[in-house]
Coordinates of C-alpha atoms in Angstrom, one line a residue:
Chain A
M233 CA -45.8 -12.9 -13.4
K234 CA -47.5 -10.2 -11.3
K235 CA -45.4 -10.6 -8.3
I236 CA -42.2 -10.1 -10.5
L237 CA -43.9 -6.6 -12.2
S238 CA -44.8 -5.2 -8.7
N239 CA -41.0 -6.5 -7.3
F240 CA -39.7 -5.1 -11.0
W241 CA -36.8 -3.1 -9.3
E242 CA -36.3 -5.4 -6.6
T243 CA -36.0 -8.2 -9.4
I244 CA -33.2 -6.4 -11.0
L245 CA -31.2 -5.5 -8.1
A246 CA -31.2 -8.9 -7.1
A247 CA -29.8 -9.9 -10.4
C248 CA -27.3 -7.2 -10.0
V249 CA -26.3 -8.7 -6.7
V250 CA -25.8 -12.3 -8.1
V251 CA -23.4 -10.9 -10.8
L252 CA -21.6 -9.2 -7.8
C253 CA -21.2 -12.3 -6.0
V254 CA -20.6 -14.7 -8.7
G255 CA -18.2 -12.4 -10.3
V256 CA -16.1 -11.2 -7.2
F257 CA -16.1 -15.1 -6.0
M258 CA -14.6 -16.1 -9.4
Q259 CA -12.3 -13.1 -9.2
V260 CA -10.7 -14.4 -5.8
L261 CA -10.8 -18.0 -6.7
L262 CA -8.8 -17.0 -10.1
R263 CA -6.4 -14.9 -8.4
Y264 CA -5.5 -17.3 -5.5
A265 CA -5.8 -20.9 -7.9
I266 CA -4.3 -19.7 -11.1
K267 CA -2.8 -16.4 -10.4
V268 CA -4.8 -14.8 -13.1
S269 CA -7.3 -12.2 -13.0
F270 CA -9.3 -11.1 -15.7
P271 CA -9.6 -7.2 -16.0
A272 CA -13.2 -7.8 -17.8
T273 CA -14.5 -9.3 -15.0
E274 CA -13.8 -6.7 -12.9
E275 CA -15.5 -4.0 -15.2
I276 CA -18.6 -6.1 -15.1
V277 CA -18.5 -6.4 -11.4
S278 CA -17.9 -2.7 -11.0
M279 CA -20.9 -1.7 -13.3
S280 CA -23.0 -4.2 -11.2
F281 CA -21.8 -2.8 -7.8
I282 CA -23.0 1.0 -9.3
Y283 CA -26.4 -0.5 -10.0
T284 CA -26.9 -2.6 -7.1
I285 CA -26.0 0.9 -5.2
F286 CA -27.9 3.2 -6.9
L287 CA -31.1 0.8 -7.7
G288 CA -30.6 0.1 -4.0
A289 CA -31.3 3.6 -3.0
A290 CA -34.5 3.8 -5.6
V291 CA -35.8 0.4 -3.8
G292 CA -34.8 2.1 -0.3
M293 CA -37.2 5.2 -1.4
K294 CA -39.9 2.9 -2.5
R295 CA -39.9 1.0 0.9
M296 CA -39.3 4.1 2.8
E297 CA -36.3 2.8 4.4
H298 CA -33.7 5.7 3.8
L299 CA -32.4 6.5 7.2
S300 CA -33.4 9.8 8.9
I301 CA -33.2 11.3 12.0
D302 CA -36.9 11.7 13.4
F303 CA -36.0 13.0 16.9
L304 CA -38.1 16.2 15.9
L305 CA -40.6 14.9 14.1
Q306 CA -41.7 12.3 17.1
R307 CA -42.0 15.5 19.1
V308 CA -44.2 17.7 17.3
P309 CA -47.7 18.1 17.6
P310 CA -49.8 16.0 14.3
G311 CA -50.5 19.2 12.4
L312 CA -47.0 20.3 12.1
Q313 CA -45.8 16.6 11.9
N314 CA -47.8 16.9 8.1
V315 CA -46.2 20.0 7.3
L316 CA -42.6 18.4 8.3
R317 CA -43.4 15.4 6.1
L318 CA -44.3 17.9 3.4
V319 CA -41.2 19.6 3.8
V320 CA -39.3 16.6 3.9
T321 CA -40.7 15.5 0.6
A322 CA -40.0 19.0 -1.0
G323 CA -36.3 18.9 0.1
T324 CA -35.7 15.2 -1.1
A325 CA -37.9 16.0 -4.4
L326 CA -35.7 19.2 -5.2
F327 CA -32.4 17.4 -4.8
L328 CA -33.5 14.1 -6.9
F329 CA -34.6 16.8 -9.4
F330 CA -31.4 18.1 -9.9
V331 CA -29.6 14.7 -9.9
V332 CA -31.9 13.7 -12.9
R333 CA -31.4 17.0 -14.7
E334 CA -27.6 16.9 -14.2
G335 CA -27.3 13.2 -14.5
I336 CA -28.5 13.3 -17.9
G337 CA -26.3 15.7 -19.4
F338 CA -23.2 14.2 -17.5
V339 CA -24.5 10.8 -19.5
R340 CA -24.7 12.5 -22.6
D341 CA -21.3 14.1 -22.5
S342 CA -19.8 11.1 -21.5
Y343 CA -21.2 9.0 -24.6
T344 CA -17.8 8.9 -26.1
Q345 CA -15.8 7.7 -23.2
T346 CA -15.6 4.0 -22.7
T347 CA -14.3 1.2 -20.6
T348 CA -10.5 0.0 -21.1
Y349 CA -11.2 -3.8 -21.6
L350 CA -14.6 -4.3 -22.9
N351 CA -15.2 -0.9 -24.7
L352 CA -18.3 -0.2 -23.0
P353 CA -19.6 3.0 -23.1
M354 CA -19.0 4.9 -19.5
S355 CA -22.2 6.3 -19.9
Y356 CA -23.7 3.0 -19.3
S357 CA -22.8 3.1 -15.6
Y358 CA -23.2 6.8 -15.4
A359 CA -26.8 6.3 -16.6
A360 CA -27.6 4.3 -13.2
I361 CA -27.5 7.6 -11.3
P362 CA -30.8 9.6 -13.3
V363 CA -32.3 6.2 -13.7
S364 CA -32.2 5.8 -10.2
G365 CA -33.2 9.3 -9.3
L366 CA -36.3 8.9 -11.7
I367 CA -37.6 6.3 -10.0
M368 CA -37.3 7.6 -6.6
L369 CA -39.0 10.5 -7.8
Y370 CA -41.9 8.3 -8.9
Y371 CA -42.3 6.5 -5.7
L372 CA -42.0 10.0 -3.9
A373 CA -44.6 11.6 -6.0
K374 CA -46.7 8.3 -5.9
R375 CA -46.4 8.3 -1.7
T376 CA -47.0 12.1 -1.7
Y377 CA -50.2 11.6 -3.8
A378 CA -51.5 9.0 -1.6
F379 CA -50.4 11.3 1.4
V380 CA -52.4 14.4 0.4
R381 CA -55.1 12.5 -0.9
S382 CA -55.9 10.7 2.7
G383 CA -55.6 14.4 4.1
G384 CA -52.3 13.6 6.0
A385 CA -54.5 11.0 8.2
S386 CA -52.5 8.0 6.9
A387 CA -49.9 7.1 9.8
E388 CA -47.5 6.0 7.1
A389 CA -44.9 3.8 8.0
E390 CA -41.5 5.6 8.8
G391 CA -38.3 4.8 7.5
H392 CA -37.4 3.4 10.4
S393 CA -38.9 2.9 14.0
Chain B
M48 CA -19.0 27.0 4.4
G49 CA -21.7 28.7 6.4
V50 CA -24.6 27.6 3.8
L51 CA -23.3 23.9 3.7
A52 CA -23.9 23.9 7.7
I53 CA -26.7 25.5 8.1
V54 CA -28.7 23.6 5.5
L55 CA -27.3 20.3 6.5
I56 CA -28.6 21.0 10.1
A57 CA -32.0 21.9 9.1
A58 CA -32.4 19.3 6.7
F59 CA -31.3 16.7 9.8
L60 CA -33.8 18.5 12.2
V61 CA -36.2 18.5 9.8
G62 CA -36.0 14.6 9.1
I63 CA -34.9 14.8 5.4
P64 CA -33.5 11.4 5.1
I65 CA -29.7 11.5 5.7
A66 CA -28.7 10.7 2.2
F67 CA -30.7 13.4 0.9
A68 CA -29.7 16.0 3.3
L69 CA -25.9 15.4 2.8
G70 CA -26.8 16.0 -1.0
L71 CA -29.4 19.1 -0.3
A72 CA -26.6 20.6 1.6
S73 CA -23.7 20.4 -1.0
L74 CA -26.5 21.6 -3.5
A75 CA -27.1 24.4 -1.6
F76 CA -23.3 25.4 -1.4
L77 CA -22.7 24.7 -5.1
L78 CA -25.6 26.7 -6.1
K79 CA -24.4 29.8 -3.9
S80 CA -20.8 29.5 -5.1
D81 CA -21.6 29.3 -8.9
I82 CA -19.8 25.9 -9.4
P83 CA -21.4 23.6 -12.2
L84 CA -23.7 21.3 -10.5
V85 CA -22.8 18.6 -12.6
L86 CA -20.4 17.9 -10.1
I87 CA -23.1 16.5 -8.0
V88 CA -23.4 13.7 -10.0
Q89 CA -19.8 13.0 -10.6
R90 CA -18.8 12.8 -6.9
M91 CA -21.8 10.4 -6.4
Y92 CA -20.4 8.4 -9.2
T93 CA -16.5 8.6 -8.0
G94 CA -17.6 8.1 -4.4
V95 CA -19.3 4.7 -4.8
D96 CA -16.7 3.6 -7.9
F97 CA -14.1 2.4 -5.2
F98 CA -13.6 -1.4 -5.1
P99 CA -12.7 -2.0 -1.8
L100 CA -16.8 -0.8 -0.8
V101 CA -17.7 -4.1 -2.6
A102 CA -16.9 -5.5 0.9
V103 CA -20.0 -3.8 2.4
P104 CA -23.1 -5.2 0.5
L105 CA -20.8 -8.6 0.4
F106 CA -20.4 -8.7 4.0
V107 CA -23.9 -7.7 4.8
F108 CA -25.0 -10.4 2.7
A109 CA -22.9 -13.2 4.2
G110 CA -24.3 -11.9 7.6
F111 CA -27.8 -12.3 6.6
L112 CA -26.7 -16.0 4.9
M113 CA -25.7 -16.8 8.3
E114 CA -28.9 -15.7 9.6
T115 CA -30.9 -17.8 7.5
G116 CA -28.7 -20.5 7.4
G117 CA -28.6 -21.2 11.2
I118 CA -24.9 -20.5 12.1
S119 CA -26.0 -17.5 14.3
R120 CA -28.2 -19.7 16.5
R121 CA -25.4 -21.8 16.6
I122 CA -23.1 -19.4 18.0
V123 CA -25.3 -18.1 20.3
D124 CA -25.5 -21.4 21.6
L125 CA -22.0 -21.7 21.7
A126 CA -21.1 -18.6 23.2
L127 CA -23.5 -19.3 26.2
S128 CA -22.5 -22.8 26.8
I129 CA -18.9 -21.1 27.1
V130 CA -19.9 -18.5 29.8
G131 CA -22.6 -20.6 31.2
P132 CA -21.8 -21.2 34.9
V133 CA -20.6 -17.7 35.4
R134 CA -23.0 -15.3 37.0
G135 CA -24.8 -12.5 35.0
S136 CA -23.9 -14.9 32.0
L137 CA -26.5 -14.0 29.7
G138 CA -24.9 -10.8 29.2
M139 CA -21.5 -11.8 28.5
G140 CA -22.8 -14.6 26.4
A141 CA -24.4 -11.6 24.4
V142 CA -20.9 -10.2 24.2
A143 CA -19.0 -13.3 23.6
S144 CA -21.4 -14.5 20.9
E145 CA -21.1 -11.1 18.9
M146 CA -17.3 -11.3 19.1
I147 CA -17.6 -15.0 17.6
F148 CA -20.0 -13.4 14.9
S149 CA -18.2 -10.5 14.0
G150 CA -15.2 -12.7 13.8
I151 CA -17.1 -14.4 10.8
S152 CA -19.0 -11.8 9.3
G153 CA -17.4 -8.3 9.1
S154 CA -20.3 -6.1 8.9
S155 CA -21.9 -4.6 12.0
I156 CA -25.3 -3.9 10.4
A157 CA -25.5 -7.7 9.8
D158 CA -24.4 -8.5 13.0
A159 CA -26.5 -5.9 14.9
S160 CA -29.6 -7.4 12.9
A161 CA -28.6 -11.0 13.2
M162 CA -27.4 -10.9 17.0
G163 CA -30.3 -8.6 18.0
A164 CA -32.9 -11.1 16.4
I165 CA -31.8 -13.7 18.3
L166 CA -30.1 -12.3 21.5
I167 CA -32.8 -10.1 22.8
P168 CA -35.9 -12.6 22.9
T169 CA -33.8 -14.8 24.5
M170 CA -32.5 -12.1 27.4
G171 CA -36.3 -11.2 27.4
K172 CA -37.0 -15.0 28.2
S173 CA -34.4 -14.9 31.2
G174 CA -36.0 -11.7 32.4
Y175 CA -33.7 -9.0 31.3
D176 CA -35.4 -6.1 30.7
N177 CA -35.8 -5.5 26.8
R178 CA -34.1 -2.1 26.9
D179 CA -31.1 -3.2 28.9
S180 CA -30.6 -6.1 26.7
T181 CA -31.0 -4.0 23.9
A182 CA -28.3 -1.5 25.4
I183 CA -25.9 -4.8 26.0
V184 CA -26.1 -6.2 22.5
A185 CA -25.8 -2.6 20.9
A186 CA -22.4 -2.1 22.8
A187 CA -21.4 -5.5 22.0
T188 CA -22.0 -4.6 18.2
G189 CA -19.8 -1.5 18.6
M190 CA -16.9 -3.5 20.0
G191 CA -17.7 -6.3 17.4
I192 CA -16.4 -3.6 14.6
L193 CA -12.7 -4.4 15.9
V194 CA -12.9 -8.3 15.6
P195 CA -11.8 -9.1 11.9
P196 CA -12.8 -9.2 9.4
C197 CA -14.3 -5.9 9.4
M198 CA -15.2 -4.0 6.4
A199 CA -14.3 -0.7 7.6
M200 CA -10.9 -2.3 8.3
V201 CA -10.8 -3.5 4.2
V202 CA -12.2 0.0 3.4
L203 CA -9.4 2.0 5.3
G204 CA -6.9 -0.3 4.4
G205 CA -7.3 0.2 0.6
M206 CA -7.7 4.2 1.3
G207 CA -4.3 4.2 3.4
Q208 CA -2.1 1.4 1.8
I209 CA -1.8 -0.4 5.1
S210 CA -1.9 -4.4 4.8
I211 CA -5.2 -5.4 5.4
G212 CA -3.9 -8.6 7.0
A213 CA -1.9 -6.3 9.7
L214 CA -5.1 -4.3 10.5
F215 CA -7.3 -7.4 11.2
A216 CA -4.5 -8.9 13.4
G217 CA -4.1 -5.5 15.0
G218 CA -7.7 -5.1 15.7
F219 CA -8.0 -8.5 17.6
F220 CA -6.3 -7.7 21.2
P221 CA -8.7 -3.8 21.4
A222 CA -11.5 -6.2 21.0
F223 CA -10.5 -8.3 23.8
V224 CA -10.1 -5.2 26.0
M225 CA -13.7 -3.6 25.0
A226 CA -15.0 -7.4 25.5
L227 CA -13.8 -7.4 29.2
A228 CA -14.6 -4.2 29.6
I229 CA -18.3 -4.6 29.0
G230 CA -18.4 -7.6 30.6
E231 CA -16.8 -5.7 33.9
P232 CA -19.9 -4.2 35.7
W233 CA -17.6 -1.8 38.3
L234 CA -16.2 -0.4 35.5
F235 CA -19.3 1.6 34.7
L236 CA -19.5 3.2 37.9
L237 CA -16.1 4.2 37.8
L238 CA -16.7 6.2 34.8
A239 CA -20.2 7.2 34.6
S240 CA -18.9 10.6 34.2
V241 CA -17.1 10.2 31.1
V242 CA -20.2 9.7 29.4
I243 CA -21.1 13.9 29.2
L244 CA -18.0 13.8 27.0
V245 CA -19.0 10.9 24.7
G246 CA -22.5 12.3 24.4
S247 CA -21.4 15.4 22.6
A248 CA -19.2 13.4 19.9
V249 CA -21.3 12.2 17.3
L250 CA -19.9 10.2 14.7
D251 CA -21.6 8.4 11.8
G252 CA -19.8 5.0 10.8
L253 CA -18.1 4.3 7.4
P254 CA -19.1 7.6 5.5
A255 CA -17.5 10.0 8.5
I256 CA -14.5 7.7 8.6
I257 CA -14.2 7.7 4.6
I258 CA -14.3 11.5 4.7
L259 CA -12.1 11.8 7.6
Y260 CA -9.5 9.4 7.2
P261 CA -7.5 10.4 4.0
I262 CA -7.2 14.2 6.0
L263 CA -6.2 12.8 9.7
L264 CA -3.8 9.8 8.2
P265 CA -1.2 12.1 7.0
I266 CA -1.3 14.3 10.1
A267 CA -0.7 11.0 12.1
V268 CA 1.9 9.7 10.4
K269 CA 3.8 13.3 10.6
L270 CA 3.3 13.2 14.2
G271 CA 5.1 9.8 14.3
I272 CA 1.9 8.1 15.0
D273 CA 2.3 4.2 13.6
P274 CA -0.6 4.2 10.7
L275 CA -1.5 0.8 11.7
H276 CA -2.7 2.1 15.6
F277 CA -4.3 5.0 14.1
T278 CA -6.2 3.0 12.1
V279 CA -7.5 0.8 14.7
V280 CA -8.4 3.7 17.0
M281 CA -10.0 5.3 14.2
V282 CA -12.0 2.2 13.6
A283 CA -12.6 1.5 17.5
A284 CA -14.2 5.4 17.6
E285 CA -16.1 4.3 14.9
G286 CA -17.2 1.4 16.9
I287 CA -18.4 3.8 19.7
G288 CA -20.0 6.2 17.0
I289 CA -22.4 3.3 15.2
V290 CA -24.2 2.7 18.5
L291 CA -24.1 6.2 19.8
P292 CA -27.4 7.4 20.3
P293 CA -29.4 9.3 18.3
V294 CA -27.7 8.2 14.8
G295 CA -25.5 5.2 15.4
I296 CA -26.6 3.3 12.3
C297 CA -26.1 0.1 14.4
L298 CA -28.6 1.1 17.4
I299 CA -31.1 2.2 15.1
V300 CA -31.0 -1.0 13.4
I301 CA -30.9 -3.0 16.6
C302 CA -33.9 -0.9 18.0
G303 CA -36.0 -1.7 15.0
V304 CA -35.3 -5.6 15.8
S305 CA -36.1 -5.4 19.6
K306 CA -38.8 -2.6 19.0
V307 CA -37.6 -0.3 21.8
S308 CA -37.0 3.2 21.1
L309 CA -34.4 5.4 20.7
S310 CA -35.0 7.2 23.8
E311 CA -35.8 4.6 25.6
V312 CA -32.6 2.6 24.9
T313 CA -30.4 5.5 25.5
R314 CA -30.4 5.4 29.3
P315 CA -29.2 1.9 29.9
L316 CA -26.7 2.1 27.2
L317 CA -24.5 5.2 28.5
P318 CA -22.5 3.2 31.3
Y319 CA -21.5 0.8 28.3
I320 CA -20.7 3.8 26.0
A321 CA -18.8 5.3 28.9
V322 CA -16.8 1.7 29.2
M323 CA -16.4 1.4 25.7
F324 CA -14.6 5.3 25.6
L325 CA -12.5 4.3 28.4
S326 CA -11.2 1.1 26.3
L327 CA -10.9 3.5 23.3
L328 CA -8.3 5.8 25.7
V329 CA -6.5 2.6 26.7
I330 CA -6.5 1.8 23.1
M331 CA -5.1 5.0 22.1
Y332 CA -2.2 5.3 24.7
I333 CA -1.0 1.9 24.8
P334 CA -0.1 1.2 21.1
W335 CA 1.3 -2.2 22.2
I336 CA -1.9 -3.5 22.5
T337 CA -2.7 -3.1 18.6
L338 CA 1.0 -3.7 17.8
V339 CA 1.9 -6.4 19.4
V340 CA 0.0 -9.1 17.1
P341 CA 0.7 -7.5 13.6
Q342 CA 4.2 -7.1 14.6
H343 CA 4.8 -11.0 15.8
R344 CA 3.3 -11.7 12.4
K345 CA 5.3 -9.4 10.6
R346 CA 8.3 -10.7 12.5
T347 CA 7.8 -14.3 11.7
S348 CA 6.8 -13.5 8.0
H349 CA 9.7 -11.7 7.3
L350 CA 11.9 -14.4 8.3
R351 CA 10.0 -17.0 6.3
G352 CA 10.4 -14.9 3.3
A353 CA 8.6 -12.7 0.9
G354 CA 6.2 -15.4 0.0
Q355 CA 4.3 -15.6 3.5
R356 CA 3.8 -11.8 3.6
P357 CA 0.0 -10.7 3.9
H358 CA -1.3 -10.1 0.5
R359 CA -1.4 -6.4 0.2
P360 CA -4.2 -5.0 -2.6
Q361 CA -3.3 -2.4 -4.8
A362 CA -5.8 0.5 -4.2
R363 CA -5.9 2.8 -7.5
G364 CA -4.4 6.0 -8.2
V365 CA -2.3 6.1 -5.4
G366 CA 1.7 6.6 -6.8
H367 CA 3.7 4.6 -4.5
P368 CA 6.9 3.4 -6.4
A369 CA 6.8 -0.2 -7.2
G370 CA 9.7 -0.8 -5.3
Q371 CA 8.7 0.7 -2.2
A372 CA 5.0 -0.8 -2.5
D373 CA 6.5 -4.1 -2.3
L374 CA 8.3 -3.8 1.2
P375 CA 6.9 -4.8 4.3
Q376 CA 4.8 -1.9 6.2
R377 CA 7.6 -1.7 9.1
D378 CA 10.6 -0.9 6.4
R379 CA 8.0 1.8 4.7
R380 CA 7.6 3.7 8.0
E381 CA 11.1 3.4 8.8
G382 CA 11.5 5.6 5.3
L383 CA 9.6 8.2 7.2
G384 CA 12.9 9.2 9.3
P385 CA 14.0 8.1 12.6
G386 CA 12.3 8.5 16.0
G387 CA 12.8 12.0 17.1
P388 CA 12.0 13.1 20.8
G389 CA 8.4 14.4 19.3
R390 CA 6.9 11.3 18.9
P391 CA 4.0 11.5 21.4
L392 CA 2.4 7.8 20.5
G393 CA 4.5 5.1 19.3
R394 CA 7.8 4.0 20.1
A395 CA 11.0 5.8 19.1
R396 CA 13.3 3.5 17.2
P397 CA 16.9 3.7 16.6
A398 CA 17.8 5.1 13.4
L399 CA 19.2 2.6 11.1
P400 CA 21.7 2.9 9.0
A401 CA 21.7 3.6 5.5
G402 CA 21.2 0.5 3.2
G403 CA 19.6 -1.4 6.3
G404 CA 16.6 -2.9 5.4
R405 CA 15.5 -6.5 4.5
Q406 CA 18.3 -7.8 2.6
G407 CA 20.9 -6.3 4.4
N408 CA 21.5 -6.3 8.3
P409 CA 18.8 -4.9 9.8
L410 CA 20.3 -4.0 13.2
P411 CA 23.0 -1.8 13.7
G412 CA 26.2 -2.7 15.6
G413 CA 26.7 -5.9 13.7
H414 CA 23.5 -7.7 15.1
S415 CA 21.8 -9.9 13.3
F416 CA 18.3 -12.1 13.8
T417 CA 18.8 -15.2 14.6
A418 CA 17.5 -18.0 12.2
H419 CA 14.9 -19.2 14.7
G420 CA 11.8 -21.1 13.6
T421 CA 13.7 -24.0 12.5
Q422 CA 13.8 -27.3 14.2
R423 CA 17.2 -28.4 15.8
A424 CA 18.4 -31.3 17.8
D425 CA 21.2 -29.4 19.6
G426 CA 19.7 -29.7 23.2
F427 CA 17.8 -27.5 25.6
R428 CA 20.8 -25.0 26.4
A429 CA 20.9 -24.1 22.9
L430 CA 17.2 -23.7 22.4
Q431 CA 17.2 -21.6 25.7
A432 CA 20.1 -19.3 24.3
R433 CA 18.3 -18.9 21.1
R434 CA 15.3 -18.0 22.3
A435 CA 17.1 -15.2 24.6
A436 CA 18.9 -14.1 21.8
R437 CA 15.6 -13.6 20.1
R438 CA 14.4 -11.6 22.7
H439 CA 17.7 -9.5 22.6
D440 CA 17.4 -8.8 19.1
H441 CA 13.7 -7.6 19.2
L442 CA 14.4 -5.6 22.4
F443 CA 17.6 -4.0 20.8
R444 CA 15.5 -3.3 17.5
H445 CA 12.5 -2.0 18.9
H446 CA 13.6 -0.4 22.3
G447 CA 17.5 0.4 21.5
R448 CA 18.4 -0.9 24.4
P449 CA 18.1 -4.4 25.7
H450 CA 18.3 -5.9 29.0
R451 CA 21.9 -7.0 30.0
R452 CA 20.6 -10.4 30.8
F453 CA 19.7 -11.2 27.4
R454 CA 23.0 -9.5 26.2
L455 CA 24.5 -12.2 28.1
R456 CA 22.9 -15.0 27.0
R457 CA 22.9 -13.5 23.0
Q458 CA 26.9 -13.7 23.7
A459 CA 26.4 -17.2 25.3
L460 CA 24.5 -18.0 22.3
C461 CA 27.2 -17.5 20.1
R462 CA 29.5 -20.1 21.8
I463 CA 26.6 -22.8 22.0
G464 CA 24.6 -22.1 19.0
G465 CA 27.4 -22.9 16.2
P466 CA 28.5 -20.8 13.5
E467 CA 25.3 -19.6 11.9
T468 CA 24.3 -17.4 14.9
E469 CA 27.5 -15.7 15.1
P470 CA 26.6 -12.1 15.0
A471 CA 27.4 -10.5 11.3
T472 CA 30.4 -8.4 11.5
G473 CA 28.6 -5.6 9.7
P474 CA 27.8 -5.0 6.1

């Protein structure tokens, strides 16, 4: 149980990928075997695809796996490195803040739109963006807190080596 | 546009993750030009709500399944045993196994991590320097993007309304050109000078190609470049881009696997990149390499009838008239007008008479395709004549002027082959 909780987003993400795989596989199979495709399945697949992408981005933030160019970061003295890290965090947070703010408005505005076949509100899939933004902000704040507390001494794992 | 570029470059340099740097730059631009910021969210959504992109995670997933299941290990064994007796076999084996692997998987990133994880330790045991083996695997990955299936081709085929089957077929020979070039050491010396040219060109994988392709394709088509050929060249260029230091994504993945830093791998990688650039030039200037396989496919599928044509997915929101979208690629291209003198690439084709198409008589001057592909027991001479006739029709159709020998045989065929091979007497 504890393991599931600590990997909460990963679990949901995995579920999305499973839905994606099964859905696409079924679509392909049906289209070739009985030459019928169900648009409803396609809507489910595309929604789970959207969630796969944005939850994936959130998990990437949690694990610091977002791709960055650390060319400069590797070549400056440690003091400046810490400053740069804070600048990176601030820049990322700024963007995420706008994403979340605008995303919530976007979801609210599109509440009346529904998908063609399942009649689900479009905002269900639009919601992926602010949700993912919030998760990313949370992990960003968590990491920055740890970073500041340790006085910048912690050699945090880079996004990639 | 100034703000966009400045913020983007600054964000990249400081080390803000690429995704957020792109977002931050557009945010700055939107703020400056007073455009509603909701556009960010909207574009983020529509950017990923593009069904062919599903190929990306699924191909990566397939690649990792293959790695976990042991297929990759067996592919390496197979490739090594094929090129075993040749000198320098391990490097070539790496290239060969990369070709086989990307022939099954479609994701360069999955290729990079799967093949890198197996090949680099193996090569290390045989005395390869870690940096050299990283460079070889990286170069091979860049080449492997052309081996079908490939997710860049799926995505671009969806965007450009090109048959994905034909793209896969077209990528095949160019991949071999690249593979041979990487395996051929003397070429790097010859072309080390090109490296400087390449070094400045920084491409960045699928996103870059998605952004640039829709802008470039119409221009290419207008210039008379075959869209199929153009797309394959684009993918080949992407193949080089993804292993180009310092931002090539596959290079970064492979470096992560082999624990070699980017700056260490750059030097041994440069010759390979030079060679790949040369192969890119070759592919670029000889469209035949790309087009020979799809054309053959199309020719036969054309004759076999409509049911055999490759599946073409209908990309959304692209308003092709239904009838036109149903025609094979070649016929649509001919709709662009006859090849004039201003065609830099691709061949100029003779203008077809109006109404010429799949249903009508496709060749001017009363020529028609022969009904080859069927087995008939009327002797070797007739077979030979039919073959020559086929060649004649091909040359006539694509180059406008067949060899005299084939013309004579074409006439001979009409005497031997019976009434159904008689040239049609015009529409």
